[in-house]
Short mmCIF file of N, CA and C and ligand atoms in Angstrom, two decimals:
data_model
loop_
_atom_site.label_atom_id
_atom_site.label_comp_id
_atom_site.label_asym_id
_atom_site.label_seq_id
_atom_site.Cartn_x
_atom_site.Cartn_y
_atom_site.Cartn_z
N UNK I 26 -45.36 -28.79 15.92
CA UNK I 26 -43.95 -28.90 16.33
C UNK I 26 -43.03 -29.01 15.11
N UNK I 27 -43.47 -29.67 14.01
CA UNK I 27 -42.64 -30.15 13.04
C UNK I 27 -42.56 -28.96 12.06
N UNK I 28 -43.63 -28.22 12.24
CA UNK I 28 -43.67 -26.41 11.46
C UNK I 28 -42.44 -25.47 12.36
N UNK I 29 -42.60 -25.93 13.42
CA UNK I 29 -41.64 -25.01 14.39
C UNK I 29 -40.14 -25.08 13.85
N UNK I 30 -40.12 -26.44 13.84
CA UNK I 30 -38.41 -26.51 13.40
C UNK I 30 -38.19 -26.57 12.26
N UNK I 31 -39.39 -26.70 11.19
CA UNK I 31 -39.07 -26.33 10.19
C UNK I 31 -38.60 -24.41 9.77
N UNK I 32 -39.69 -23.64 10.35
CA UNK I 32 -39.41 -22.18 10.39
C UNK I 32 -37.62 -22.22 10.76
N UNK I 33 -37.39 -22.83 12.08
CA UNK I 33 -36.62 -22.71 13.03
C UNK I 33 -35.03 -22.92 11.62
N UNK I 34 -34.92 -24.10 11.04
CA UNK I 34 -33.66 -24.26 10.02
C UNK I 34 -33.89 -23.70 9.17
N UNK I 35 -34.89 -22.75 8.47
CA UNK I 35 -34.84 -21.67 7.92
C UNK I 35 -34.42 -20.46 8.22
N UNK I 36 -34.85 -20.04 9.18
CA UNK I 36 -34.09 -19.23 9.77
C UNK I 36 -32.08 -18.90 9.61
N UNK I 37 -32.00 -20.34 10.57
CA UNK I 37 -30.78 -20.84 10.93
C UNK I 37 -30.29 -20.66 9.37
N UNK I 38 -30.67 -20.87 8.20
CA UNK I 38 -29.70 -21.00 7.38
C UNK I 38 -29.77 -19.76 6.48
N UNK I 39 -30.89 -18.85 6.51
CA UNK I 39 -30.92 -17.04 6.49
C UNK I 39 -29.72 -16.44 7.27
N UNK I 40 -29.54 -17.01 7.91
CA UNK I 40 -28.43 -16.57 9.00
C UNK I 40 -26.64 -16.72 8.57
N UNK I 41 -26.83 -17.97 8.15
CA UNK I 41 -25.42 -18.61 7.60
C UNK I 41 -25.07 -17.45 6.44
N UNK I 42 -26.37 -17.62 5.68
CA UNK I 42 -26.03 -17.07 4.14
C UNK I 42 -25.53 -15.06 4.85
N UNK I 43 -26.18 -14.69 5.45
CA UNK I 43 -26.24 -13.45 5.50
C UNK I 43 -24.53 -13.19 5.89
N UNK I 44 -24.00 -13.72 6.95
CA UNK I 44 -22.53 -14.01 7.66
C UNK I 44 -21.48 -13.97 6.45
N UNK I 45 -22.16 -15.47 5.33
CA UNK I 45 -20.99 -15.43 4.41
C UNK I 45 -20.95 -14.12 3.27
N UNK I 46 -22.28 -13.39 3.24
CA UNK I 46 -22.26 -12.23 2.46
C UNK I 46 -21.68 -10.98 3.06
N UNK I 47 -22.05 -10.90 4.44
CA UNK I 47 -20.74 -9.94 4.71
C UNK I 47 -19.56 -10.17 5.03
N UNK I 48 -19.05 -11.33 5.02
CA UNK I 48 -17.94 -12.07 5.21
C UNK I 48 -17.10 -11.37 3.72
N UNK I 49 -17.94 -12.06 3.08
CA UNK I 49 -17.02 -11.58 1.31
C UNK I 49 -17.51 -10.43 0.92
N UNK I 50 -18.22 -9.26 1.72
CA UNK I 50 -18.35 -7.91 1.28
C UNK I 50 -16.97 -7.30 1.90
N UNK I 51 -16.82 -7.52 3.46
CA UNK I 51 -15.57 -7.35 3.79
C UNK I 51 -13.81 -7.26 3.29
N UNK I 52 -13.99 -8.70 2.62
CA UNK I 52 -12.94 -9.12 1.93
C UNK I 52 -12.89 -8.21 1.14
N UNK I 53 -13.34 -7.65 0.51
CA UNK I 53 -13.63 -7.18 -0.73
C UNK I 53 -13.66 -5.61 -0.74
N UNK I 54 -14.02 -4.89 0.11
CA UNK I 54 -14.31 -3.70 0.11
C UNK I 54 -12.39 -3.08 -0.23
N UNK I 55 -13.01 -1.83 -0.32
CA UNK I 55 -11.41 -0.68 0.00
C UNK I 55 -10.79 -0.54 1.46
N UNK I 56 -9.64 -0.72 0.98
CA UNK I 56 -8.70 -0.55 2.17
C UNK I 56 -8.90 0.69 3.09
N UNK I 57 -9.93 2.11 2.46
CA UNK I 57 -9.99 3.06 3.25
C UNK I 57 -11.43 2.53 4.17
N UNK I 58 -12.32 1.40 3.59
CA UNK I 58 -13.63 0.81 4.10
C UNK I 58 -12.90 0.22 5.71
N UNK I 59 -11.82 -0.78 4.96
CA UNK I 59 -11.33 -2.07 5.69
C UNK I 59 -10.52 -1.19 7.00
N UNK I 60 -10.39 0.22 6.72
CA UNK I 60 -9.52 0.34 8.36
C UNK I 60 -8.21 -0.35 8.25
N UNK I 61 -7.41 -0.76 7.69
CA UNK I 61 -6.56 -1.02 8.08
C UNK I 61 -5.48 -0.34 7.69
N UNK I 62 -4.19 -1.25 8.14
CA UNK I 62 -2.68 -0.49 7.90
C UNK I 62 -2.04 -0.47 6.73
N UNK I 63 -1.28 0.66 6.29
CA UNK I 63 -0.62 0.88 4.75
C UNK I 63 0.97 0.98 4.86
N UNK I 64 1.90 0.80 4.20
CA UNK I 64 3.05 1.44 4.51
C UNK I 64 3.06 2.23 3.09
N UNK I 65 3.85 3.38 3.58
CA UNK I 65 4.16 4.16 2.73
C UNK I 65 5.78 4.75 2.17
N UNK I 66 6.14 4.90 1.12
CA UNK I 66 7.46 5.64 0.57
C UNK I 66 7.36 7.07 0.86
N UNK I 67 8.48 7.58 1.62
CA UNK I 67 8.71 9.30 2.03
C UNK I 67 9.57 9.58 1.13
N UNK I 68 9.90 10.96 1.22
CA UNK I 68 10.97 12.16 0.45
C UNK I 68 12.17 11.13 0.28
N UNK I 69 12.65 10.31 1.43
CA UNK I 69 14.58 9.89 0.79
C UNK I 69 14.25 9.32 -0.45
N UNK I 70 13.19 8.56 -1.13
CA UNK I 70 13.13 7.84 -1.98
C UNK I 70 13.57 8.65 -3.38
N UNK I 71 12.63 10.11 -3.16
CA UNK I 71 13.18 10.93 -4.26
C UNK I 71 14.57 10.91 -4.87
N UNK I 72 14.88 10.37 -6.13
CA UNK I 72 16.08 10.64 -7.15
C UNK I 72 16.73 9.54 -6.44
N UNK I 73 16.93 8.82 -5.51
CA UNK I 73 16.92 7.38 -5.06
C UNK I 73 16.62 6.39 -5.87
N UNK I 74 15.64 6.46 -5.39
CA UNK I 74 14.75 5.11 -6.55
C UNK I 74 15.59 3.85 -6.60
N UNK I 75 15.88 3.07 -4.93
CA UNK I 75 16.87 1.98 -5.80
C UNK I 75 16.12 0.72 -6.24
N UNK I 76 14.77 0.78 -5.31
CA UNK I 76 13.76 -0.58 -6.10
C UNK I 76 13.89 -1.93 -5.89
N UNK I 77 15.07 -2.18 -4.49
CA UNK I 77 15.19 -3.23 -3.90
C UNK I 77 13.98 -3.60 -3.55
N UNK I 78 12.76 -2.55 -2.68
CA UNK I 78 11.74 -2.83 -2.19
C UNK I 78 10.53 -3.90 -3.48
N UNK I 79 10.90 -4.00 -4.44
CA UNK I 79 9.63 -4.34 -4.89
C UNK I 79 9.67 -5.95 -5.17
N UNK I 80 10.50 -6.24 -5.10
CA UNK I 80 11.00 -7.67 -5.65
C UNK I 80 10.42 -8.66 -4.32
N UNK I 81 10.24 -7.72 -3.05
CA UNK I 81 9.55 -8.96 -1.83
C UNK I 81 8.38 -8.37 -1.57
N UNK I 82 7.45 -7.56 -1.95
CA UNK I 82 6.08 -6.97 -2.43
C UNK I 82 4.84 -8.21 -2.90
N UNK I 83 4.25 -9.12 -1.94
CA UNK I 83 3.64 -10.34 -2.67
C UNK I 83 2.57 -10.22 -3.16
N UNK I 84 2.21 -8.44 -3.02
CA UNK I 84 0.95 -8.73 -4.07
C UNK I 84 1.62 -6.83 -4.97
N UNK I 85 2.66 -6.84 -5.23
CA UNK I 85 2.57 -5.95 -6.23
C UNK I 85 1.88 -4.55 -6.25
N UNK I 86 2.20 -4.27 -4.60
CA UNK I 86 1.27 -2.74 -4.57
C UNK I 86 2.61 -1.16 -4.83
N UNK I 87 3.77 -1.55 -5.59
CA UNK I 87 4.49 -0.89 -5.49
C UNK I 87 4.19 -0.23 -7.17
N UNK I 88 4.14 1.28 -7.07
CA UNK I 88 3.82 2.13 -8.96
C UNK I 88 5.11 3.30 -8.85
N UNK I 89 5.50 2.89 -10.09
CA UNK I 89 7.01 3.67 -10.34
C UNK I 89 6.51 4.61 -11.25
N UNK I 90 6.94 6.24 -10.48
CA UNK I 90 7.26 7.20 -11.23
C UNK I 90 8.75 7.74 -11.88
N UNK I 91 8.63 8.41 -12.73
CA UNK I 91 10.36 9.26 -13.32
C UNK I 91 11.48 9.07 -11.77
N UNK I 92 10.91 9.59 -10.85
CA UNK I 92 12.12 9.72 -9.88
C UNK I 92 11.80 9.44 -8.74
N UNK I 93 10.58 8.35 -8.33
CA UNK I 93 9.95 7.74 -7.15
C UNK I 93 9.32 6.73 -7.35
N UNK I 94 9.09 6.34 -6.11
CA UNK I 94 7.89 5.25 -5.95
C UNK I 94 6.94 5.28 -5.19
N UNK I 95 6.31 4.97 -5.15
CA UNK I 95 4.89 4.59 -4.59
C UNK I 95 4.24 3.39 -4.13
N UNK I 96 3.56 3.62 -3.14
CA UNK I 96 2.73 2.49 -2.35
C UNK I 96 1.14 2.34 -2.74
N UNK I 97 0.45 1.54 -3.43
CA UNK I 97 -1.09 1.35 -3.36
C UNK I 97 -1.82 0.75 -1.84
N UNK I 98 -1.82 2.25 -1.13
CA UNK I 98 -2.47 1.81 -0.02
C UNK I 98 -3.55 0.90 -0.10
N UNK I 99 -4.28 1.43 -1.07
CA UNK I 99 -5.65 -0.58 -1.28
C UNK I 99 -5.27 -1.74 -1.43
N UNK I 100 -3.68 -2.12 -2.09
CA UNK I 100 -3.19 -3.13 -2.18
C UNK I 100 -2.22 -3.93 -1.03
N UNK I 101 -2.13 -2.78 -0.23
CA UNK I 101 -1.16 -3.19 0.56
C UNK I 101 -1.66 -4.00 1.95
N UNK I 102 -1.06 -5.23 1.97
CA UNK I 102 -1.33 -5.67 3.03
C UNK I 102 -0.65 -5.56 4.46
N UNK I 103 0.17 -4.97 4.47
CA UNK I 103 0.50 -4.53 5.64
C UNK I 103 1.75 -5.88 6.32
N UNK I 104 2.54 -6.29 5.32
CA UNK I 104 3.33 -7.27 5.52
C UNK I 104 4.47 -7.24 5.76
N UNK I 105 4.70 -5.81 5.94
CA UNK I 105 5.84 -5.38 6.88
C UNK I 105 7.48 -5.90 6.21
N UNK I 106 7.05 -6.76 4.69
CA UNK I 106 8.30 -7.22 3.83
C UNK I 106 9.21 -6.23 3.29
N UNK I 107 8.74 -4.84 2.84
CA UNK I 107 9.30 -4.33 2.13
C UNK I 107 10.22 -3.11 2.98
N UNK I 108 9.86 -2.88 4.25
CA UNK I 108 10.63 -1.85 4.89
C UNK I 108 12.10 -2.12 5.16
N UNK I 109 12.29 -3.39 5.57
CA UNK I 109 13.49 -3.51 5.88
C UNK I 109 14.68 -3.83 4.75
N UNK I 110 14.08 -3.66 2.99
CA UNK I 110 14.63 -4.05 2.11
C UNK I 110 14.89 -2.26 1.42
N UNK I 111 14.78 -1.07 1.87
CA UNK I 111 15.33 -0.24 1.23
C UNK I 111 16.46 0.21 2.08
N UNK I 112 17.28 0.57 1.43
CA UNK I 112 18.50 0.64 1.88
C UNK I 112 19.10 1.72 2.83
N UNK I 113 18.15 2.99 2.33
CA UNK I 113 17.84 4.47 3.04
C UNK I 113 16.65 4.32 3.78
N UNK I 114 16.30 3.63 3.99
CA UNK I 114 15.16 3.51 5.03
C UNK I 114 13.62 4.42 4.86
N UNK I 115 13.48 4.25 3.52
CA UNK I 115 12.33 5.38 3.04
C UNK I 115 10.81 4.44 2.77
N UNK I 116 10.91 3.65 3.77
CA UNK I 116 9.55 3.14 3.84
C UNK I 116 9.00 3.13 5.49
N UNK I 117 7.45 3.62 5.67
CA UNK I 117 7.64 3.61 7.01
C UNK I 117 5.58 2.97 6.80
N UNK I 118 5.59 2.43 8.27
CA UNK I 118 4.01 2.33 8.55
C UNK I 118 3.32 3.26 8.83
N UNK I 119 2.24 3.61 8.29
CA UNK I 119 1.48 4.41 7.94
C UNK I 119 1.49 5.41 9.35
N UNK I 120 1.31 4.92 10.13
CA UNK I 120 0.98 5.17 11.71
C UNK I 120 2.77 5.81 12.19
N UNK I 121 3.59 5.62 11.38
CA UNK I 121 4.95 5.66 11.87
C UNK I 121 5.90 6.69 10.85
N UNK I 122 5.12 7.29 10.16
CA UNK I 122 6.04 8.10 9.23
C UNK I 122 6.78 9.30 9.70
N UNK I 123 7.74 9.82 9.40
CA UNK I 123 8.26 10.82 10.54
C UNK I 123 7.62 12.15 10.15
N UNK I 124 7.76 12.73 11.30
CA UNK I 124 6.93 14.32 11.39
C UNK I 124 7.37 14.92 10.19
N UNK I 125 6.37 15.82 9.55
CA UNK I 125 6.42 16.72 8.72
C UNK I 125 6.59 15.87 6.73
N UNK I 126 5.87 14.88 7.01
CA UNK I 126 6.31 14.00 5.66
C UNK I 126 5.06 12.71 5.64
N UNK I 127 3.94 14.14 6.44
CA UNK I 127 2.30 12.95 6.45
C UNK I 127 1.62 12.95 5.55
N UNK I 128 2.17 14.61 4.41
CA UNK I 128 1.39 14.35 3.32
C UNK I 128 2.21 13.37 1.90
N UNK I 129 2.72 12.78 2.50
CA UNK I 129 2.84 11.11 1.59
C UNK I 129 2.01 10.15 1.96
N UNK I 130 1.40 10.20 2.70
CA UNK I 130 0.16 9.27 3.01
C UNK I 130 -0.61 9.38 1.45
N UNK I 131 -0.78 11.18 1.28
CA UNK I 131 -2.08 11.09 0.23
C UNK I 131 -1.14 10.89 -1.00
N UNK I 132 0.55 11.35 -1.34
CA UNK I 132 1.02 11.44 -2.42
C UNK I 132 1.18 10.32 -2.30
N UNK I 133 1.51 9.32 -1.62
CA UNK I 133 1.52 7.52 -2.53
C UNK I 133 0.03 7.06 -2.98
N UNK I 134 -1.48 7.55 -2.12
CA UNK I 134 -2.58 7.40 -2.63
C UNK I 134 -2.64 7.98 -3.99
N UNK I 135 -2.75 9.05 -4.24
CA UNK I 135 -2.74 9.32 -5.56
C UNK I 135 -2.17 9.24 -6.77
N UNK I 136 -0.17 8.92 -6.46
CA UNK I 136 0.27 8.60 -7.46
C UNK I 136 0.09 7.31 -8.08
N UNK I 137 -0.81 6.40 -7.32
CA UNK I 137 -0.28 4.89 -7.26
C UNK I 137 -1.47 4.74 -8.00
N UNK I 138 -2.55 5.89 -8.08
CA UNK I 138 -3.39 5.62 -9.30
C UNK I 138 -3.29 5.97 -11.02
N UNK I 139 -2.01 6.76 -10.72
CA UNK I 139 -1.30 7.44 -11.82
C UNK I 139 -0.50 6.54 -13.03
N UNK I 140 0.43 6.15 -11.79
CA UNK I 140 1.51 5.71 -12.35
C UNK I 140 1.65 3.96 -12.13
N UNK I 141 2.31 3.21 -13.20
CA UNK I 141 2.78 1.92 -13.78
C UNK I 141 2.85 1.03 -12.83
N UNK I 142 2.32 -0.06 -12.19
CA UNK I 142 3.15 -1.30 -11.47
C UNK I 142 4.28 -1.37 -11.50
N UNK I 143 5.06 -1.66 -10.61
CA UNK I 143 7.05 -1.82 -10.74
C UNK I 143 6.88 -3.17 -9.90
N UNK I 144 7.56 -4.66 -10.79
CA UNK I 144 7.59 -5.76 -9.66
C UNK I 144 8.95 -6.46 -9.72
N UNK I 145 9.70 -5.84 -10.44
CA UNK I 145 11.22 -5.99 -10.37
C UNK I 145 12.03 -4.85 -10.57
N UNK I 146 13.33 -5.19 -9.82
CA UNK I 146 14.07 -4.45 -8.99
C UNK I 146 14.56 -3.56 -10.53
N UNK I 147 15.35 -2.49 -11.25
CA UNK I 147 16.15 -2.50 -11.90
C UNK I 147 17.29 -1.36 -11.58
N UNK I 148 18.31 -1.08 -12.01
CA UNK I 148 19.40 -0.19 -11.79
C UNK I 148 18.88 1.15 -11.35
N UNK I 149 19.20 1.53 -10.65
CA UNK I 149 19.47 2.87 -9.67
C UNK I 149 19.77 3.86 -10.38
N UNK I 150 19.46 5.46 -10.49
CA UNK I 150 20.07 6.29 -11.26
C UNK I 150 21.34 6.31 -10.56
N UNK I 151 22.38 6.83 -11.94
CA UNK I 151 24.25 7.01 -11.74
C UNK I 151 24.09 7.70 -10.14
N UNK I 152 23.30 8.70 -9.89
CA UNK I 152 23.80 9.61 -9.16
C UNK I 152 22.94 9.64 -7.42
N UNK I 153 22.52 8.62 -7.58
CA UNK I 153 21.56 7.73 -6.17
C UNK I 153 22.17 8.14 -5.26
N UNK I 154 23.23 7.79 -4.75
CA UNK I 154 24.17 7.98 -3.90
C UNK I 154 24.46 9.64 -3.03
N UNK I 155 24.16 10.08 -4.61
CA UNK I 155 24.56 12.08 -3.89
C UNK I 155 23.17 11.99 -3.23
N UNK I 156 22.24 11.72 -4.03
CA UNK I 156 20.67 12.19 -3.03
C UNK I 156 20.47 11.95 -1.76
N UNK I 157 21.52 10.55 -1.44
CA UNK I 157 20.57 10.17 0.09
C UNK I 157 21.13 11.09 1.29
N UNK I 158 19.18 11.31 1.69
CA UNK I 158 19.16 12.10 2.70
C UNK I 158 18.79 13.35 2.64
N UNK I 159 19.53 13.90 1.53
CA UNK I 159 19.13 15.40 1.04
C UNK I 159 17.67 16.19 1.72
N UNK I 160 17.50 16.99 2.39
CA UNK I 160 16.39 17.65 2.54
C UNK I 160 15.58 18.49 1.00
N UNK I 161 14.36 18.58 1.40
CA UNK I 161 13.82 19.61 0.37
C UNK I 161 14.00 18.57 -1.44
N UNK I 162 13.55 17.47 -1.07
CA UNK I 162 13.90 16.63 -2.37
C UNK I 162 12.43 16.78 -2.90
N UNK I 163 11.16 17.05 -2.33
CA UNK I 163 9.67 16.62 -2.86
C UNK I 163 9.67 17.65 -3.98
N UNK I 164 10.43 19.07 -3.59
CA UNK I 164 10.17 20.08 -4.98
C UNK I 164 10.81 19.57 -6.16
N UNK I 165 11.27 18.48 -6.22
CA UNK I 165 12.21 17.46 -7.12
C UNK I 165 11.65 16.72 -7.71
N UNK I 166 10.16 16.13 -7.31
CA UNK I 166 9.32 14.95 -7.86
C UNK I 166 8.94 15.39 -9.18
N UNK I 167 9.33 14.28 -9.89
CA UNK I 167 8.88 14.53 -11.70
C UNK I 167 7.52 13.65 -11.15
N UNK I 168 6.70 14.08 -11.97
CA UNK I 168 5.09 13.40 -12.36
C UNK I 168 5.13 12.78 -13.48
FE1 LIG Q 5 3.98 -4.74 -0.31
FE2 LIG Q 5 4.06 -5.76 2.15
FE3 LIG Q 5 5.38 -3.52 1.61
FE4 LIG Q 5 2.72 -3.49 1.70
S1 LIG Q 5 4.10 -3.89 3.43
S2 LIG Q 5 4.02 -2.53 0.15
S3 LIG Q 5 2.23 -5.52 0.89
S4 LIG Q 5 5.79 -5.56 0.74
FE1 LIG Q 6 12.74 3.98 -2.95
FE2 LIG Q 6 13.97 2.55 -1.12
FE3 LIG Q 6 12.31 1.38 -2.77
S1 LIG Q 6 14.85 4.22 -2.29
S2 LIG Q 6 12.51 2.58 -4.61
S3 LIG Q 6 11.77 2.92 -1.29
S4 LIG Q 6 14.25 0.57 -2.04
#
């Protein structure tokens, strides 16, 4: 009997350990592993760039190019802080981006491996103002 329950809390604690190892494999994996939600920057941002968005960003998944920005979908937690802080409304949930502007899903994936961290806000180009809205701005993106 006393072999039984000995096997028996061995077991039981093979068990614990295994839980907390995929517990923190989870944590840990890529956001394309983890399934979950990203928000992303579309076309208005182009020659925009005003960068209000990055300053409420709490883990810093925002990468600044010449005349955009970008989202690190792996970094992003899905905290829904930064949409309501651009001013043109050029941030959307992944699941919510408007028709014809899905391949920014992959252009914030890829630039955001490219290009610099941005975690404060700074001045706007002079001419911000003429861009917003403009159609046909992506043939515009400096790299
Ligand atoms: Fe950062 Fe939150 Fe915006 Fe994701 S949703 S980019 S974590 S502020
Ligand atoms: Fe672009 Fe809006 Fe941020 S214009 S830089 S997404 S505040």
């Amino acid at each position: 009997m006393l072999i039984l329950n000995y096997i028996a809390v061995l077991v039981l604690m093979n068990m614990l350990k295994f839980n907390a190892l995929t517990h923190s494999l989870a944590l840990k994996a890529p956001k394309s592993i983890r399934n979950t939600m990203t928000y992303v920057v579309v076309e208005d941002c182009i020659k925009c760039k005003y960068t209000d968005c990055v300053d409420v960003c709490p883990v810093d998944c925002f990468h600044e190019g010449p005349n955009f920005l970008v989202i690190d979908p792996d970094e992003c937690i899905d905290c829904t802080l930064c949409e309501p802080e651009c001013p043109i409304g050029a941030i959307f949930a992944d699941d919510d981006v408007p028709e014809g502007q899905e391949n920014f899903l992959e252009l914030n994936a890829e630039l955001s491996r490219e290009w610099p961290v941005i975690n404060v806000s700074k001045e706007s180009p002079p001419d911000a103002a003429e861009w917003e809205g403009k159609p046909g701005k992506l043939a515009l993106l400096e790299r």
